[in-house]
Amino acid sequence: MPSQNIKNQTIKNPVGLIRSTVGRTRMLAAVVGAILTILVGQAALLRMGKSLVTMSYDIPFVLRGIFQESNSQDDIRIVYLSEAEDDRLDRRSQAKVLDKLGEAGARVVAYDIIFDQELDDPSIDQEFAEAILRFRGVDADWNPIPGMPQRQVILACGRKTINFSGIAGEQLIPPTDALMGAADDFGVVFFDDDSYFIRKVSTGTLDEPSLTWKTAKAAGAELNEEQRMETRWMNFAGPPPDPSNQESIIPIPSFPAKSLLEDDDLSGLYKDKIVIIGGEPGVVGAELGDDLFNTPYHRFPIKGKPPLMSGVEVQANGLANLINGNWITRSSHRFDTVLTVLAGLIIGGILTFLRPLRAVEASLALAIAATGVGVASHASLFWFPWTVVAFAQVPTAFIWGIASHYYIERFFRMKLTAEQEAIRKAFAKYLSPQMLDRLTDEGFTTNLGGEKIQASMMFTDLEGFTDMSERLGDPERIVEALNDYFERTTGHIFDHDGVIISFIGDAIYAAWGAPLADPEAPIKSVRAAWNLNQNDKLVVEGREIRTRIGLHTGEVVAGNLGSSRRIDYTLIGDAVNLAARLEGINKLFGTSILLSGSIHEHINGEFVTRRVGKFAVKGRKEAVSVYELLGPSDEIDEPEWVSAYHQALELLDRNDVDEALKQFGEVDSKRGEDGDGASRYFVELLKARAPVQNGVVVLKEK
């Protein structure tokens, strides 16, 4: 590995320092981004962000209007009055309308009309009052009439602001006395929303319930009076019907009073229904206050702006919510606060660490996820301000993340690039291009000392090279031959992400899993060994010299060893020594590639091997299983003689020396003229009656 001249005892890693500083800077940027995102979310929850918050209520209705026309309310009917007299609705036909509804079997009738003005002709209201009593099935004293169904009529009551001696207050505007005396009850009609934009279900004032509240209770809805003033958000059945589009679905069935009076068979339309009677959209003009309102469907009119919703339609939707109990509940202030804080911490932190393209993808994914959760929650009748997260906090975190990422990259890039280039120059001859990229990207410490790691080691040696060099006696030719050999063999090591630790004469010391960890180090070392073996031929003076290879994997100490003036990166430990011993053992068996058992465990059938035996090598107390690498399993099948050889080892493991000797001899003869070096070794060993216990051979040579 590369050496360095060092002036100080402690060697610092500039790339590591820069990366450490970058990491701390990114962490600080993430903290600032999270705080900024939280503040934006909290600000959006204040009055200034009302439009953004209400958007989270409106958008699900818009989407519902696109994918689902309506949620029809079959138990409610609307009857429109279209005739006006002067500045008010004409109520001369109300007696006939109510009698007709009674005949049709309606069970509750509510009027979204304030009958507060006395008429010039009192007989009209008198006739109307008598019709109310008939519908209710009672006489003038409210006593039930035998045989008549008991039903209810609820009238509307208005309110107005008064100022008495500088003190502001409100005053109810009740129906006329004649009508009040005939009806069951009355309820106030007003909408607690701004700018004619309806979102809340009206339940009345502290002193007086609303028309819809009293009508719902009259229809049998189980409502708690103590909870009446809790805010309920309207769950609209659908967008207002478009009179110009005959195919549009009407969420709450509505009919003009004229058709009611002219139709003779109404039982199928009104039987057991709750009927709300009010003015037809547009019939009430500016003199009485336009009775037309915006709804969530008007916020984002994707399919074209629908007509405004009339007051009686709003009342019918609110009544349906109270009867069915399916109004929408708004999240609490505490919930909103926790939501924006958690979103700020998560989103503000995550987007700061992402590169621009990933940040764009993550931002879109987060916004879509927030929208999906918000819409699904809305459909489950719970509304929380998800738009604050999706449309305020995510963009804020994205902008901050992109800006901080650009600044950090720009600020540190030049320093980091310079240090990486220095590392590349120092290690270019020792690492493959892929490993070099990883090393310069992840950094490398040049401090003296080391750390324990798991690595795989390879030792190679040219068979008989020393004797050949002495006979040749030409250093230049020897160096030329070695350079050609190393050029070919080190390429195979680099191709499988290996690292050249050092060249020792004609030998190579290589490793995998260092200086960067690699879980596939063992199998990569085996692949490199096989490819090297296939292309390792060195021919000098007509003589072919082959390479012997030893492989082992285990725990080693990897690091920079040396003095204050020079250091080398290397691996030391018992595992390194064993790899070197395995290379040397090849001489005993005439083999080319020997593996330890720990390497063999990682082959997983990719290569064909044979177990050579179990040996206690010099310098180690424990015996090690040794395997010979025969070739890739997708290229060769296991030779027949391998099974016979393994049977000989099993006999030796059982201390059946005579039978093992015989079996080894048969394997040697089966392999032809050259025979089998390992079998011959055991034959000679057993004939000499060398001590072999339970198949373990003690090797006295290195």
mmCIF file of C-alpha atoms in Angstrom, residues 114-116 155-162 169-177 180 185-190 204-211 214 228:
data_model
loop_
_atom_site.group_PDB
_atom_site.id
_atom_site.type_symbol
_atom_site.label_atom_id
_atom_site.label_comp_id
_atom_site.label_asym_id
_atom_site.label_seq_id
_atom_site.Cartn_x
_atom_site.Cartn_y
_atom_site.Cartn_z
ATOM 1 C CA ILE A 114 -90.159 33.399 8.001
ATOM 2 C CA PHE A 115 -93.884 34.198 8.097
ATOM 3 C CA ASP A 116 -93.434 37.274 10.276
ATOM 4 C CA LEU A 155 -91.848 27.027 11.372
ATOM 5 C CA ALA A 156 -88.858 29.301 10.854
ATOM 6 C CA CYS A 157 -87.902 32.156 13.133
ATOM 7 C CA GLY A 158 -85.529 34.945 12.161
ATOM 8 C CA ARG A 159 -83.337 37.209 14.263
ATOM 9 C CA LYS A 160 -82.030 40.714 14.045
ATOM 10 C CA THR A 161 -79.426 42.811 15.825
ATOM 11 C CA ILE A 162 -80.694 45.637 18.016
ATOM 12 C CA GLY A 169 -78.162 42.533 21.327
ATOM 13 C CA GLU A 170 -80.299 40.197 19.266
ATOM 14 C CA GLN A 171 -84.033 39.898 18.929
ATOM 15 C CA LEU A 172 -85.992 36.962 17.510
ATOM 16 C CA ILE A 173 -88.367 37.492 14.581
ATOM 17 C CA PRO A 174 -91.150 34.921 15.194
ATOM 18 C CA PRO A 175 -93.980 33.908 12.819
ATOM 19 C CA THR A 176 -97.380 35.575 13.088
ATOM 20 C CA ASP A 177 -99.529 34.765 16.105
ATOM 21 C CA MET A 180 -97.496 30.257 15.941
ATOM 22 C CA ASP A 185 -92.656 24.744 17.305
ATOM 23 C CA PHE A 186 -90.299 27.134 15.574
ATOM 24 C CA GLY A 187 -86.531 27.292 15.134
ATOM 25 C CA VAL A 188 -84.125 30.040 14.155
ATOM 26 C CA VAL A 189 -82.678 30.130 10.658
ATOM 27 C CA PHE A 190 -79.224 31.604 10.154
ATOM 28 C CA GLY A 204 -79.059 27.690 16.709
ATOM 29 C CA THR A 205 -78.073 30.173 19.396
ATOM 30 C CA LEU A 206 -77.477 29.675 23.101
ATOM 31 C CA ASP A 207 -81.113 30.563 23.740
ATOM 32 C CA GLU A 208 -82.905 29.045 20.767
ATOM 33 C CA PRO A 209 -82.241 25.880 18.715
ATOM 34 C CA SER A 210 -82.176 26.055 14.953
ATOM 35 C CA LEU A 211 -84.907 24.973 12.574
ATOM 36 C CA LYS A 214 -85.847 20.958 16.067
ATOM 37 C CA ARG A 228 -76.000 21.309 20.779
#
